[in-house]
PDB file of C-alpha atoms in Angstrom:
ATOM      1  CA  UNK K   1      17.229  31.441 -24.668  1.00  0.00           C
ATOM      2  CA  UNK K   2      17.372  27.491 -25.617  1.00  0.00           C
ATOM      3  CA  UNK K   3      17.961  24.972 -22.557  1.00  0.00           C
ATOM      4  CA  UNK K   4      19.819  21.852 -23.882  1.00  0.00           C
ATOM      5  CA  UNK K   5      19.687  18.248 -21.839  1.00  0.00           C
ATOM      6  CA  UNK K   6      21.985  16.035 -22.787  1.00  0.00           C
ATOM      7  CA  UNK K   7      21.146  12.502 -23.003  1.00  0.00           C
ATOM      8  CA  UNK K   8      23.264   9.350 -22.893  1.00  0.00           C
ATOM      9  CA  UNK K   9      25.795  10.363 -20.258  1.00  0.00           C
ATOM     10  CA  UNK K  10      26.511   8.918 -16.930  1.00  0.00           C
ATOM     11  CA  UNK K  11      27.262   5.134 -15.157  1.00  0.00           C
ATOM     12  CA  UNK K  12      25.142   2.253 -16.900  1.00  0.00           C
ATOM     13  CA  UNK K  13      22.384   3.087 -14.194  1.00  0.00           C
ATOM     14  CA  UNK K  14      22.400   6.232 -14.944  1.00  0.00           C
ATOM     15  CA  UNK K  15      22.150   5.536 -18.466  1.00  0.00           C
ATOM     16  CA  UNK K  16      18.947   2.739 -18.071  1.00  0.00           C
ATOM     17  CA  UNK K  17      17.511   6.473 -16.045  1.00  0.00           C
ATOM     18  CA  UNK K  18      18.803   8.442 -18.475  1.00  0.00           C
ATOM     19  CA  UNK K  19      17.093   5.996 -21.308  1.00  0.00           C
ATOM     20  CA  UNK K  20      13.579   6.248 -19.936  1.00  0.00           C
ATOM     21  CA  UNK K  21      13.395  10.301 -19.456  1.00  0.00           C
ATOM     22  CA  UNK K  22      14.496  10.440 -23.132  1.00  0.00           C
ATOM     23  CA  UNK K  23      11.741   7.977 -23.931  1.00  0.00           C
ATOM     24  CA  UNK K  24       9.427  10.049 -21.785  1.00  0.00           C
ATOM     25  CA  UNK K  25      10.303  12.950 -23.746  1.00  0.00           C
ATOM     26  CA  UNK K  26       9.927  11.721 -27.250  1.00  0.00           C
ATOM     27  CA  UNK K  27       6.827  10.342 -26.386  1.00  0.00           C
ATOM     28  CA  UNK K  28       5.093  13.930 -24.739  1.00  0.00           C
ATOM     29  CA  UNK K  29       6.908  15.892 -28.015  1.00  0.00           C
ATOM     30  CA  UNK K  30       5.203  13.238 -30.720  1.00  0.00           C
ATOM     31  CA  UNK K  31       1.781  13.390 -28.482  1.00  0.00           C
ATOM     32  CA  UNK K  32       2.067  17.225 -28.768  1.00  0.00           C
ATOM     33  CA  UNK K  33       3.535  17.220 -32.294  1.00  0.00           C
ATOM     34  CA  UNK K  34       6.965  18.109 -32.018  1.00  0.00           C
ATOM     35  CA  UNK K  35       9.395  16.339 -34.243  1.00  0.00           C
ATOM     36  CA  UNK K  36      12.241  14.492 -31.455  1.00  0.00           C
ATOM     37  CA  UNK K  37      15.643  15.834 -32.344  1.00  0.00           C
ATOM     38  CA  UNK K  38      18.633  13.132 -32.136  1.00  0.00           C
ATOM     39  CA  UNK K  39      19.636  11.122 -29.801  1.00  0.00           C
ATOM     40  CA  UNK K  40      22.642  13.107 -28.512  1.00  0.00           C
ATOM     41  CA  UNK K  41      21.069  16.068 -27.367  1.00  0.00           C
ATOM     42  CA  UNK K  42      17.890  17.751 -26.768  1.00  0.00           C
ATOM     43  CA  UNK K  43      17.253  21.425 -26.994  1.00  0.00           C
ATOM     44  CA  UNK K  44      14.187  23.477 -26.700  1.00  0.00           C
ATOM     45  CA  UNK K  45      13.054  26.425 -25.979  1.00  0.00           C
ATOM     46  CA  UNK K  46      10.916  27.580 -22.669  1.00  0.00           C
ATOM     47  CA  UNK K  47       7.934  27.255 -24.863  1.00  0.00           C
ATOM     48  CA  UNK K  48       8.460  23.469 -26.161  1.00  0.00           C
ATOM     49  CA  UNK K  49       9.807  22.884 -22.546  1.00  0.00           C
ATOM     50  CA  UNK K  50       6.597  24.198 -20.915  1.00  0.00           C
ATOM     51  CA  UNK K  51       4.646  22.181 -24.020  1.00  0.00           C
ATOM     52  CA  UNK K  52       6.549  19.325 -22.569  1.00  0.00           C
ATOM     53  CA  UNK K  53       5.747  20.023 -18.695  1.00  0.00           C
ATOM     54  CA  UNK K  54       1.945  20.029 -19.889  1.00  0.00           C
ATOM     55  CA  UNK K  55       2.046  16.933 -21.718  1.00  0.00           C
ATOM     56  CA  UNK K  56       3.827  15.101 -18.485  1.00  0.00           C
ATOM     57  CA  UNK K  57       1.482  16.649 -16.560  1.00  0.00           C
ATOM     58  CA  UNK K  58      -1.887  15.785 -18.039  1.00  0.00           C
ATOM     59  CA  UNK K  59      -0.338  12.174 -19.024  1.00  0.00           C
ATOM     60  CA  UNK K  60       0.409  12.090 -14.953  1.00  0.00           C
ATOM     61  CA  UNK K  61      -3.402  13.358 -14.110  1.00  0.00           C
ATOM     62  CA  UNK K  62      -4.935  10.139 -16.567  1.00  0.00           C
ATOM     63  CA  UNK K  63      -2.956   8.168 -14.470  1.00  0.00           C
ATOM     64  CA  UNK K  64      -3.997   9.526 -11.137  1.00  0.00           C
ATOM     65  CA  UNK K  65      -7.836   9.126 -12.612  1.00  0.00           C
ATOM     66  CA  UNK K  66      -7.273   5.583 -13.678  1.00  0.00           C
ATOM     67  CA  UNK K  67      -5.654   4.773 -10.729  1.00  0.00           C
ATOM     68  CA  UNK K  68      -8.579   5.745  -8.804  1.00  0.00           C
ATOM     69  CA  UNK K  69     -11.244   4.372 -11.454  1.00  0.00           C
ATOM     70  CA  UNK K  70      -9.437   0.643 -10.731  1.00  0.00           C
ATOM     71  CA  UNK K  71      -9.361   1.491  -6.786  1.00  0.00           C
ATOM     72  CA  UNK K  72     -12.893   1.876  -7.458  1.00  0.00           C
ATOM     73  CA  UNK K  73     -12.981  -1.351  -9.686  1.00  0.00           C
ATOM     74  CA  UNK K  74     -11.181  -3.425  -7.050  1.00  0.00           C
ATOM     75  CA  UNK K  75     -13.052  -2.195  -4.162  1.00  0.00           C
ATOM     76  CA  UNK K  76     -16.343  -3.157  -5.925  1.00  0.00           C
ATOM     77  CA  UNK K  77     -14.958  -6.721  -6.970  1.00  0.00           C
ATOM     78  CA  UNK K  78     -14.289  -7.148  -3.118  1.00  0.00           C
ATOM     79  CA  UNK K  79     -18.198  -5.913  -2.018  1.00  0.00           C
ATOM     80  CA  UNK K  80     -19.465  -8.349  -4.909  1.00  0.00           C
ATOM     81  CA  UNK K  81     -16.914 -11.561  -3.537  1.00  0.00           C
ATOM     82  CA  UNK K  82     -18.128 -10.700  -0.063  1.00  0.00           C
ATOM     83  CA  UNK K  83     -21.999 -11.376  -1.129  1.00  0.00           C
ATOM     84  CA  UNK K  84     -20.638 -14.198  -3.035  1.00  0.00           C
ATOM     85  CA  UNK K  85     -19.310 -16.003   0.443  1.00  0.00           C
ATOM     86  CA  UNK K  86     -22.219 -14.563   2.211  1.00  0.00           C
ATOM     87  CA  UNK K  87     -24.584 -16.317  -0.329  1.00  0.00           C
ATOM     88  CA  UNK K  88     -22.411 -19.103   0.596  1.00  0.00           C
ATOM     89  CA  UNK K  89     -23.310 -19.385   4.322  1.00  0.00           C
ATOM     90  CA  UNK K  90     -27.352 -18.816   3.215  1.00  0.00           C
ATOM     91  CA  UNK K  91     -26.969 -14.898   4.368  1.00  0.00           C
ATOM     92  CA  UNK K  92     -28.650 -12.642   1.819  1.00  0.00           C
ATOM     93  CA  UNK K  93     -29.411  -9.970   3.993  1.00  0.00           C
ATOM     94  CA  UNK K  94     -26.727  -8.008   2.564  1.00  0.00           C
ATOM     95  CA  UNK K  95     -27.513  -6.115  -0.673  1.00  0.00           C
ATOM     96  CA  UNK K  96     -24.924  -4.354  -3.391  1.00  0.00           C
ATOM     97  CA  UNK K  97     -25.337  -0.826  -4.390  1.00  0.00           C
ATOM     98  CA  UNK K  98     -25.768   0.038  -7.897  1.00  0.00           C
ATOM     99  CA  UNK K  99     -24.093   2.713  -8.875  1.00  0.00           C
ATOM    100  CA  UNK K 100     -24.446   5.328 -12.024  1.00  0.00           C
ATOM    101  CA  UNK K 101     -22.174   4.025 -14.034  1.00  0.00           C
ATOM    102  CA  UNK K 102     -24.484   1.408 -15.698  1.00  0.00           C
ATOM    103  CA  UNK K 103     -21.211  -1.080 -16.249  1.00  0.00           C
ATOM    104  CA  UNK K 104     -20.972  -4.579 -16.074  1.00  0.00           C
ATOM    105  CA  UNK K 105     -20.183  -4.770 -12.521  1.00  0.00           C
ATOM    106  CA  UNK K 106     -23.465  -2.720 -11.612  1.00  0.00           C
ATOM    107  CA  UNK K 107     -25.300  -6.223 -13.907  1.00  0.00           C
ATOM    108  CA  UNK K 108     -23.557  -8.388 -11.722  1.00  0.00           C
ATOM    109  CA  UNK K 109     -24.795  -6.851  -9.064  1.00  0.00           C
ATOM    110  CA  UNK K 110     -27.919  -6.147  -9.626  1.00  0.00           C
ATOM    111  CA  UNK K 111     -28.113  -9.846 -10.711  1.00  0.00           C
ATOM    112  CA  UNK K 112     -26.750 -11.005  -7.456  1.00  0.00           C
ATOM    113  CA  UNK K 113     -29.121  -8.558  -5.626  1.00  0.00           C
ATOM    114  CA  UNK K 114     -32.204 -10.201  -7.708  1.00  0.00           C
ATOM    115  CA  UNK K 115     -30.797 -13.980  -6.954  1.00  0.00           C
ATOM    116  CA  UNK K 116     -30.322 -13.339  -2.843  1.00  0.00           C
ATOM    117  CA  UNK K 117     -33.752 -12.032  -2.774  1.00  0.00           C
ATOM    118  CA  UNK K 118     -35.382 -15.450  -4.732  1.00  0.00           C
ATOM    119  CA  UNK K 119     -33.267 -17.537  -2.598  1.00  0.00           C
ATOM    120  CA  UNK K 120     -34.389 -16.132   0.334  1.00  0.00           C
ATOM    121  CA  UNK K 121     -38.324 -16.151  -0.582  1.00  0.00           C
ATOM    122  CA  UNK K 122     -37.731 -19.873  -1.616  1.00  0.00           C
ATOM    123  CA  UNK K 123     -35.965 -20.568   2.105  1.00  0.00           C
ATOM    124  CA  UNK K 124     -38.421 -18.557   3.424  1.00  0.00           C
ATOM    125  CA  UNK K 125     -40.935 -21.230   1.504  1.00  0.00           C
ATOM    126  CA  UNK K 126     -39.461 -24.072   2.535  1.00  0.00           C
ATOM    127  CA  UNK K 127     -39.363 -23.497   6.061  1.00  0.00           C
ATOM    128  CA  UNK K 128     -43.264 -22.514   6.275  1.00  0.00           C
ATOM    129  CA  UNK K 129     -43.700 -26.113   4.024  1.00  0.00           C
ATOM    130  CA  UNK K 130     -41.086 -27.442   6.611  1.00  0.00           C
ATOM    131  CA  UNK K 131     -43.188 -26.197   9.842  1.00  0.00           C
ATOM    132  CA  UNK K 132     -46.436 -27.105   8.049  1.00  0.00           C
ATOM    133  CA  UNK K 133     -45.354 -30.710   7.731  1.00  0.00           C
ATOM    134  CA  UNK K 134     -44.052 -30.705  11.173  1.00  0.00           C
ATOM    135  CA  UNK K 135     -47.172 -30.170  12.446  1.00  0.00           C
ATOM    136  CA  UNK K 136     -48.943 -32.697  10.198  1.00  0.00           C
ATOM    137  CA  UNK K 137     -46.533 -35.215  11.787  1.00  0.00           C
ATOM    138  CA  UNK K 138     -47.010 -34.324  15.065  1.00  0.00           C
ATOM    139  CA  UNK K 139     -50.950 -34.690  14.351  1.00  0.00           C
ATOM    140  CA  UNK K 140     -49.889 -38.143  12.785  1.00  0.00           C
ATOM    141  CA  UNK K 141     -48.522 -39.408  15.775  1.00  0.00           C
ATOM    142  CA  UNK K 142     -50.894 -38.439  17.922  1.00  0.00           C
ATOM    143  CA  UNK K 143     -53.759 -40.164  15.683  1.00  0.00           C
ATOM    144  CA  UNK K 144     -51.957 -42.978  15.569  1.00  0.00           C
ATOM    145  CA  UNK K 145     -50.931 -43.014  19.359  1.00  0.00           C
ATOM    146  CA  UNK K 146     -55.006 -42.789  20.279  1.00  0.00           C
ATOM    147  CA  UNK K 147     -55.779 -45.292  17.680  1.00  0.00           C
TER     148      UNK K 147
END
């Protein structure tokens, strides 16, 4: 037993509606290989109707999984501008997971990881250079004081 949906009928809201599930449609029966009948009506069978229904819904689960893989994106750009601003204030204590995907973000951090740690060792430098010459002063003024 065929189903037929007609296309094209309604108010002009309906029809901009109307426009994009036909779209929809002619899209998931060319990704699946079905030639798209006319513009006036469609009509199918349960099986090329269940053909469609998996089409929409694996096209719906990509979506779902690249919604999630640029959650993930966005929520690693965050961690990686929240070292940035931490670097900012001479904080590197905090240090960015790398993670198994081996992608450009996991360089930057890694980079960022391997420039906090330098920066500290070098501030870490300084101030023992800092406290040593402190305490040459302080040695300095009292030679000169006695002398």
């Amino acid at each position: 037993m065929a189903k037929t949906i007609f296309i094209g009928m309604g108010t002009s809201v309906d029809n901009k509606l109307l426009e994009t599930i036909e779209q929809i449609l002619k899209l998931n029966l060319k990704l699946v290989g079905t030639t798209v009948p006319g513009p006036d009506k469609i009509s199918m069978d349960q099986k090329q109707l269940d053909t469609i229904l998996a089409g929409l819904n694996n096209v719906s689960n990509e979506l779902d999984e690249k919604s999630r893989f640029i959650e993930w994106r966005t929520n690693r750009l965050n961690e990686i501008v929240e070292v940035l601003l931490k670097y900012t204030l001479m904080d590197f204590s905090i240090k960015l997971d790398i993670s198994d995907r081996g992608d450009e973000l996991d360089a930057i951090a890694l980079g960022l990881n391997t420039l906090g740690e330098e920066l500290d060792s070098h501030i870490s430098r300084l101030k023992e250079k800092t406290e040593g010459l402190e305490r040459s002063n302080k040695q300095l003024e009292q030679f000169v004081y006695v002398a």
